[in-house]
């Protein structure tokens, strides 16, 4: 999903209960937001105001985009993630891979994303900063263009019942 960078960078995860840290290191070191962490990486490419986020640690990258970052950035990330398994830095990197490795959006794409979004999600536990499209206008447009998952699911259930 695409996120408003400024909102995303205020994300601050203090703990994470699912699973435990196998090596028993503290989850959190310091009092950093995602933005503080990202800035500490000394990234050489600037991120636009709308950025991609890849949740679940699943992403792909072109070799060209990997090499667009200075090797020092990758070394800094490696050092940060060596601290342990389930750590704050890992959750921040999960939200940073897309910013680091995706081809940045063009200004016209950012403008379109902002124009068609109805709100930015504020959620201290999950997809904080995600651009959303909600409301009757969005629902009507989804139906018009066939993008309404609920309608698709209802149709599938109906067909399975026949």
Coordinates of N, CA and C in Angstrom, one line a residue:
X1 N 0.8 -1.2 0.0 CA 0.0 0.0 0.0 C 0.9 1.3 0.0
X2 N 0.3 2.3 -0.4 CA 1.0 3.6 -0.4 C 0.6 4.4 0.8
X3 N 1.6 5.1 1.3 CA 1.5 5.8 2.6 C 1.9 7.3 2.4
X4 N 1.3 8.1 3.3 CA 1.8 9.5 3.4 C 3.1 9.4 4.3
X5 N 4.2 9.8 3.7 CA 5.5 9.7 4.3 C 5.6 10.4 5.7
X6 N 5.1 11.6 5.8 CA 5.2 12.3 7.0 C 4.5 11.6 8.1
X7 N 3.3 11.1 7.8 CA 2.5 10.4 8.9 C 3.2 9.0 9.2
X8 N 3.6 8.3 8.2 CA 4.3 7.1 8.4 C 5.5 7.2 9.3
X9 N 6.3 8.3 9.1 CA 7.5 8.5 9.8 C 7.2 8.8 11.3
X10 N 6.0 9.1 11.7 CA 5.7 9.3 13.1 C 5.4 8.0 13.8
X11 N 5.4 6.9 13.1 CA 5.1 5.5 13.6 C 6.1 5.2 14.7
X12 N 5.6 4.8 15.9 CA 6.5 4.5 17.0 C 6.0 3.2 17.7
X13 N 6.7 2.1 17.5 CA 6.3 0.9 18.1 C 7.1 0.6 19.3
X14 N 6.4 0.5 20.4 CA 7.1 0.3 21.7 C 7.2 -1.1 22.2
X15 N 6.4 -2.0 21.6 CA 6.5 -3.4 22.0 C 5.7 -4.2 20.9
X16 N 6.0 -5.5 20.9 CA 5.3 -6.4 20.0 C 5.2 -7.7 20.6
X17 N 4.0 -8.2 20.8 CA 3.7 -9.4 21.6 C 3.8 -10.7 20.8
X18 N 3.4 -10.6 19.6 CA 3.3 -11.9 18.8 C 4.7 -12.5 18.7
X19 N 4.9 -13.7 19.1 CA 6.2 -14.3 19.1 C 7.1 -13.7 20.2
X20 N 8.2 -14.3 20.4 CA 9.1 -13.7 21.4 C 10.5 -13.6 20.7
X21 N 11.3 -12.8 21.3 CA 12.6 -12.7 20.8 C 13.4 -13.9 21.3
X22 N 13.8 -14.7 20.4 CA 14.5 -16.0 20.7 C 15.8 -15.7 21.5
X23 N 16.5 -14.6 21.2 CA 17.8 -14.4 21.8 C 17.6 -13.4 23.0
X24 N 16.4 -13.2 23.4 CA 16.1 -12.4 24.7 C 16.7 -11.0 24.7
X25 N 16.9 -10.4 23.6 CA 17.4 -9.0 23.6 C 16.2 -8.1 23.8
X26 N 16.4 -6.9 24.4 CA 15.2 -6.0 24.5 C 14.6 -5.6 23.2
X27 N 13.3 -5.5 23.1 CA 12.6 -5.2 21.8 C 13.0 -3.8 21.4
X28 N 13.1 -2.9 22.3 CA 13.2 -1.5 22.0 C 14.6 -1.0 22.5
X29 N 15.3 -0.2 21.7 CA 16.5 0.5 22.1 C 16.3 1.9 21.8
X30 N 16.3 2.7 22.8 CA 16.1 4.2 22.6 C 14.7 4.5 22.4
X31 N 14.4 5.7 22.0 CA 13.0 6.2 21.9 C 12.9 6.8 20.5
X32 N 13.0 6.0 19.5 CA 13.0 6.4 18.1 C 11.7 6.2 17.4
X33 N 11.3 7.1 16.5 CA 10.2 6.9 15.6 C 10.7 6.2 14.4
X34 N 9.9 5.8 13.5 CA 10.3 5.2 12.2 C 11.1 6.3 11.5
X35 N 10.7 7.5 11.5 CA 11.4 8.6 10.8 C 12.8 8.8 11.4
X36 N 12.9 8.7 12.7 CA 14.3 8.8 13.3 C 15.2 7.7 12.8
X37 N 14.6 6.5 12.9 CA 15.4 5.3 12.4 C 15.8 5.4 11.0
X38 N 14.8 5.8 10.1 CA 15.1 5.9 8.7 C 16.2 6.9 8.4
X39 N 16.1 8.1 9.1 CA 17.1 9.1 8.9 C 18.5 8.7 9.4
X40 N 18.5 7.8 10.4 CA 19.8 7.3 10.9 C 20.5 6.4 9.9
X41 N 19.8 6.0 8.9 CA 20.4 5.1 7.8 C 21.2 5.9 6.8
X42 N 21.1 7.2 6.8 CA 21.8 8.0 5.9 C 21.5 7.7 4.5
X43 N 20.3 7.5 4.1 CA 19.8 7.2 2.8 C 20.2 8.3 1.8
X44 N 20.7 7.9 0.7 CA 21.2 8.8 -0.3 C 20.1 9.3 -1.3
X45 N 19.0 8.5 -1.5 CA 17.9 8.9 -2.3 C 16.8 9.5 -1.5
X46 N 16.3 10.6 -1.9 CA 15.2 11.2 -1.1 C 13.9 10.5 -1.4
X47 N 13.1 10.4 -0.4 CA 11.8 9.8 -0.6 C 10.7 10.9 -0.9
X48 N 9.8 10.5 -1.7 CA 8.7 11.5 -2.0 C 7.7 11.6 -0.9
X49 N 6.7 12.4 -1.0 CA 5.7 12.6 0.0 C 4.7 11.4 0.1
X50 N 4.7 10.6 -0.9 CA 3.9 9.3 -0.9 C 4.8 8.2 -1.2
X51 N 4.9 7.2 -0.3 CA 5.8 6.1 -0.5 C 5.1 4.7 -0.4
X52 N 5.8 3.7 -0.9 CA 5.3 2.3 -0.8 C 5.8 1.7 0.5
X53 N 4.9 0.8 1.1 CA 5.3 0.1 2.2 C 5.0 -1.4 1.9
X54 N 5.9 -2.3 2.3 CA 5.8 -3.7 2.0 C 5.7 -4.4 3.3
X55 N 4.5 -4.8 3.7 CA 4.3 -5.5 5.0 C 4.5 -7.0 4.9
X56 N 4.9 -7.6 6.0 CA 5.1 -9.0 6.0 C 6.5 -9.4 5.5
X57 N 7.4 -8.5 5.2 CA 8.7 -8.8 4.8 C 8.8 -9.4 3.4
X58 N 7.8 -9.2 2.6 CA 7.7 -9.7 1.3 C 7.9 -8.6 0.3
X59 N 8.9 -8.6 -0.5 CA 9.1 -7.6 -1.5 C 10.1 -8.1 -2.6
X60 N 10.1 -7.3 -3.7 CA 11.1 -7.6 -4.7 C 11.7 -6.3 -5.1
X61 N 12.9 -6.4 -5.7 CA 13.7 -5.2 -6.1 C 14.5 -5.5 -7.3
X62 N 14.7 -4.4 -8.1 CA 15.6 -4.6 -9.2 C 17.0 -4.3 -8.7
X63 N 17.9 -4.9 -9.4 CA 19.3 -4.7 -9.1 C 19.7 -3.2 -9.2
X64 N 19.1 -2.5 -10.2 CA 19.4 -1.1 -10.4 C 19.0 -0.3 -9.1
X65 N 17.8 -0.6 -8.5 CA 17.3 0.1 -7.4 C 18.2 -0.2 -6.1
X66 N 18.6 -1.5 -6.0 CA 19.5 -1.8 -4.9 C 20.8 -1.0 -5.0
X67 N 21.4 -0.9 -6.2 CA 22.6 -0.1 -6.3 C 22.5 1.4 -6.3
X68 N 21.2 1.9 -6.3 CA 21.0 3.3 -6.2 C 21.3 3.8 -4.8
X69 N 21.3 2.9 -3.8 CA 21.7 3.2 -2.4 C 23.2 3.0 -2.2
X70 N 23.8 3.9 -1.5 CA 25.2 3.7 -1.1 C 25.4 2.5 -0.3
X71 N 26.5 1.8 -0.4 CA 26.8 0.6 0.3 C 26.7 0.8 1.8
X72 N 27.0 2.0 2.3 CA 27.0 2.3 3.7 C 25.6 2.2 4.3
X73 N 24.6 2.5 3.4 CA 23.2 2.3 3.9 C 22.9 0.9 4.2
X74 N 23.3 0.0 3.3 CA 23.1 -1.5 3.5 C 23.9 -2.0 4.7
X75 N 25.1 -1.5 4.9 CA 25.9 -1.9 6.1 C 25.2 -1.4 7.4
X76 N 24.7 -0.2 7.3 CA 24.0 0.3 8.5 C 22.8 -0.5 8.9
X77 N 22.0 -0.9 7.8 CA 20.8 -1.8 8.0 C 21.3 -3.1 8.6
X78 N 22.3 -3.7 8.0 CA 22.8 -5.0 8.4 C 23.1 -4.9 9.9
X79 N 23.9 -3.9 10.3 CA 24.3 -3.8 11.7 C 23.1 -3.6 12.6
X80 N 22.1 -2.8 12.2 CA 20.9 -2.6 13.0 C 20.1 -3.9 13.2
X81 N 20.0 -4.7 12.2 CA 19.2 -5.9 12.3 C 19.9 -7.1 12.9
X82 N 21.2 -7.0 13.1 CA 22.0 -8.1 13.8 C 21.7 -8.2 15.2
X83 N 21.1 -7.1 15.8 CA 20.9 -7.1 17.2 C 20.0 -8.2 17.8
X84 N 19.1 -8.7 17.0 CA 18.2 -9.7 17.4 C 17.1 -10.1 16.4
X85 N 16.2 -11.0 16.8 CA 15.2 -11.4 15.9 C 14.0 -10.5 15.9
X86 N 13.1 -10.5 16.9 CA 11.9 -9.7 16.9 C 12.3 -8.4 17.6
X87 N 12.8 -7.4 16.9 CA 13.2 -6.1 17.5 C 12.6 -5.0 16.8
X88 N 12.6 -3.8 17.4 CA 12.0 -2.6 16.9 C 12.6 -2.3 15.5
X89 N 13.9 -2.4 15.3 CA 14.5 -2.1 14.0 C 13.9 -3.0 12.9
X90 N 13.6 -4.2 13.2 CA 13.0 -5.1 12.2 C 11.6 -4.6 11.7
X91 N 10.8 -4.1 12.7 CA 9.5 -3.6 12.3 C 9.7 -2.3 11.5
X92 N 10.7 -1.5 11.8 CA 10.9 -0.3 11.1 C 11.4 -0.6 9.7
X93 N 12.3 -1.6 9.6 CA 12.8 -2.0 8.2 C 11.6 -2.6 7.4
X94 N 10.7 -3.3 8.0 CA 9.6 -3.8 7.3 C 8.9 -2.7 6.5
X95 N 8.8 -1.5 7.2 CA 8.1 -0.4 6.6 C 9.0 0.5 5.7
X96 N 10.3 0.1 5.7 CA 11.3 0.9 5.0 C 11.7 0.3 3.7
X97 N 11.6 -1.0 3.5 CA 12.1 -1.7 2.3 C 11.5 -1.1 1.1
X98 N 10.2 -0.8 1.0 CA 9.5 -0.3 -0.2 C 10.1 1.1 -0.5
X99 N 10.3 1.9 0.5 CA 10.9 3.3 0.3 C 12.3 3.1 -0.3
X100 N 13.1 2.2 0.2 CA 14.5 2.1 -0.2 C 14.6 1.4 -1.6
X101 N 13.7 0.5 -1.9 CA 13.9 -0.4 -3.1 C 12.9 -0.1 -4.3
X102 N 11.8 0.5 -4.0 CA 10.9 0.8 -5.1 C 11.3 2.0 -6.0
X103 N 10.9 2.0 -7.2 CA 11.1 3.1 -8.0 C 10.2 4.2 -7.5
X104 N 10.8 5.4 -7.1 CA 9.9 6.4 -6.6 C 8.9 6.9 -7.5
X105 N 7.7 7.3 -7.0 CA 6.6 7.8 -7.8 C 7.0 9.1 -8.4
X106 N 6.4 9.3 -9.6 CA 6.6 10.6 -10.3 C 5.7 11.6 -9.6
X107 N 5.9 12.9 -9.8 CA 5.1 14.0 -9.1 C 3.6 13.8 -9.6
X108 N 3.4 13.5 -10.8 CA 2.0 13.3 -11.3 C 1.3 12.1 -10.6
X109 N 2.1 11.1 -10.3 CA 1.5 9.9 -9.7 C 1.2 10.2 -8.2
X110 N 2.1 11.0 -7.6 CA 1.8 11.4 -6.2 C 0.6 12.3 -6.1
X111 N 0.5 13.2 -7.0 CA -0.7 14.1 -7.1 C -2.0 13.3 -7.3
X112 N -2.0 12.3 -8.2 CA -3.1 11.4 -8.4 C -3.5 10.6 -7.2
X113 N -2.5 10.1 -6.5 CA -2.7 9.3 -5.3 C -3.4 10.1 -4.2
X114 N -2.9 11.3 -4.0 CA -3.4 12.2 -3.0 C -4.8 12.7 -3.4
X115 N -5.1 12.9 -4.7 CA -6.4 13.4 -5.2 C -7.4 12.3 -4.9
X116 N -7.1 11.1 -5.1 CA -8.1 10.0 -5.1 C -8.1 9.3 -3.7
X117 N -7.3 9.8 -2.8 CA -7.4 9.3 -1.4 C -8.4 10.2 -0.6
X118 N -9.2 9.6 0.3 CA -10.1 10.4 1.1 C -9.6 10.6 2.5
X119 N -8.6 9.8 2.9 CA -8.0 10.0 4.2 C -6.7 9.3 4.4
X120 N -6.0 9.6 5.4 CA -4.8 9.0 5.8 C -5.1 8.2 7.1
X121 N -4.7 7.0 7.2 CA -5.0 6.2 8.4 C -4.0 6.5 9.5
X122 N -4.6 6.7 10.7 CA -3.8 7.0 11.9 C -4.0 5.7 12.8
X123 N -3.0 4.9 12.9 CA -3.2 3.6 13.6 C -1.8 3.3 14.3
X124 N -1.7 3.5 15.6 CA -0.4 3.3 16.2 C 0.1 1.9 16.2
X125 N -0.7 0.9 15.8 CA -0.3 -0.5 15.9 C -0.2 -1.2 14.5
X126 N -0.5 -0.5 13.4 CA -0.5 -1.2 12.2 C -0.1 -0.4 11.0
X127 N -1.1 -0.1 10.1 CA -0.7 0.5 8.8 C -0.8 2.0 8.9
X128 N -0.2 2.6 9.9 CA -0.1 4.0 10.2 C 0.4 4.8 9.0
X129 N -0.4 5.7 8.5 CA 0.0 6.5 7.4 C -0.6 6.1 6.0
X130 N -1.3 4.9 6.0 CA -1.8 4.4 4.7 C -2.8 5.4 4.1
X131 N -2.7 5.6 2.8 CA -3.7 6.4 2.1 C -4.9 5.5 1.8
X132 N -6.1 6.0 2.2 CA -7.3 5.2 2.0 C -8.3 6.0 1.2
X133 N -9.2 5.2 0.6 CA -10.3 5.8 -0.2 C -11.6 5.2 0.4
X134 N -12.4 6.0 1.1 CA -13.6 5.6 1.7 C -14.7 6.5 1.4
X135 N -15.9 6.0 1.7 CA -17.1 6.8 1.6 C -18.0 6.4 0.4
X136 N -19.1 6.9 0.3 CA -20.1 6.6 -0.8 C -19.5 6.8 -2.2
X137 N -18.8 7.9 -2.4 CA -18.2 8.2 -3.7 C -17.2 7.1 -4.1
X138 N -16.4 6.7 -3.1 CA -15.4 5.7 -3.4 C -16.1 4.3 -3.7
X139 N -17.2 4.0 -2.9 CA -17.9 2.8 -3.1 C -18.6 2.8 -4.5
X140 N -19.2 3.9 -4.8 CA -19.8 4.0 -6.2 C -18.8 3.8 -7.3
X141 N -17.7 4.4 -7.1 CA -16.6 4.3 -8.2 C -16.1 2.9 -8.3
X142 N -15.9 2.2 -7.1 CA -15.5 0.8 -7.1 C -16.5 -0.1 -7.9
X143 N -17.7 0.1 -7.6 CA -18.8 -0.7 -8.3 C -18.8 -0.4 -9.8
X144 N -18.6 0.9 -10.1 CA -18.6 1.3 -11.6 C -17.5 0.6 -12.3
X145 N -16.3 0.5 -11.7 CA -15.1 0.0 -12.3 C -14.8 -1.5 -12.0
X146 N -15.8 -2.1 -11.2 CA -15.6 -3.5 -10.9 C -14.5 -3.8 -9.9
X147 N -14.2 -2.9 -9.0 CA -13.1 -3.1 -8.0 C -13.7 -3.4 -6.6
X148 N -15.0 -3.7 -6.5 CA -15.5 -3.8 -5.2 C -15.4 -5.3 -4.7
X149 N -14.5 -5.5 -3.8 CA -14.2 -6.9 -3.3 C -15.5 -7.5 -2.7
X150 N -16.3 -6.7 -2.0 CA -17.5 -7.3 -1.3 C -18.4 -7.8 -2.4
X151 N -18.6 -7.1 -3.5 CA -19.5 -7.6 -4.5 C -18.9 -8.9 -5.2
X152 N -17.6 -8.9 -5.4 CA -17.0 -10.1 -5.9 C -17.2 -11.3 -5.0
X153 N -17.0 -11.1 -3.7 CA -17.1 -12.2 -2.7 C -18.6 -12.6 -2.6
X154 N -19.5 -11.7 -2.7 CA -20.9 -12.1 -2.6 C -21.3 -12.9 -3.9
X155 N -20.8 -12.5 -5.0 CA -21.0 -13.3 -6.3 C -20.4 -14.7 -6.2
X156 N -19.2 -14.8 -5.6 CA -18.6 -16.1 -5.5 C -19.4 -17.0 -4.5
X157 N -19.9 -16.4 -3.4 CA -20.7 -17.2 -2.5 C -21.9 -17.7 -3.1
X158 N -22.6 -16.8 -3.9 CA -23.8 -17.1 -4.6 C -23.6 -18.3 -5.6
X159 N -22.5 -18.2 -6.3 CA -22.2 -19.2 -7.3 C -21.9 -20.6 -6.7
X160 N -21.2 -20.5 -5.5 CA -20.9 -21.8 -4.8 C -22.1 -22.4 -4.2
X161 N -23.1 -21.6 -3.9 CA -24.4 -22.2 -3.3 C -25.3 -22.8 -4.4
X162 N -25.1 -22.5 -5.6 CA -26.0 -23.0 -6.7 C -25.6 -24.4 -7.1

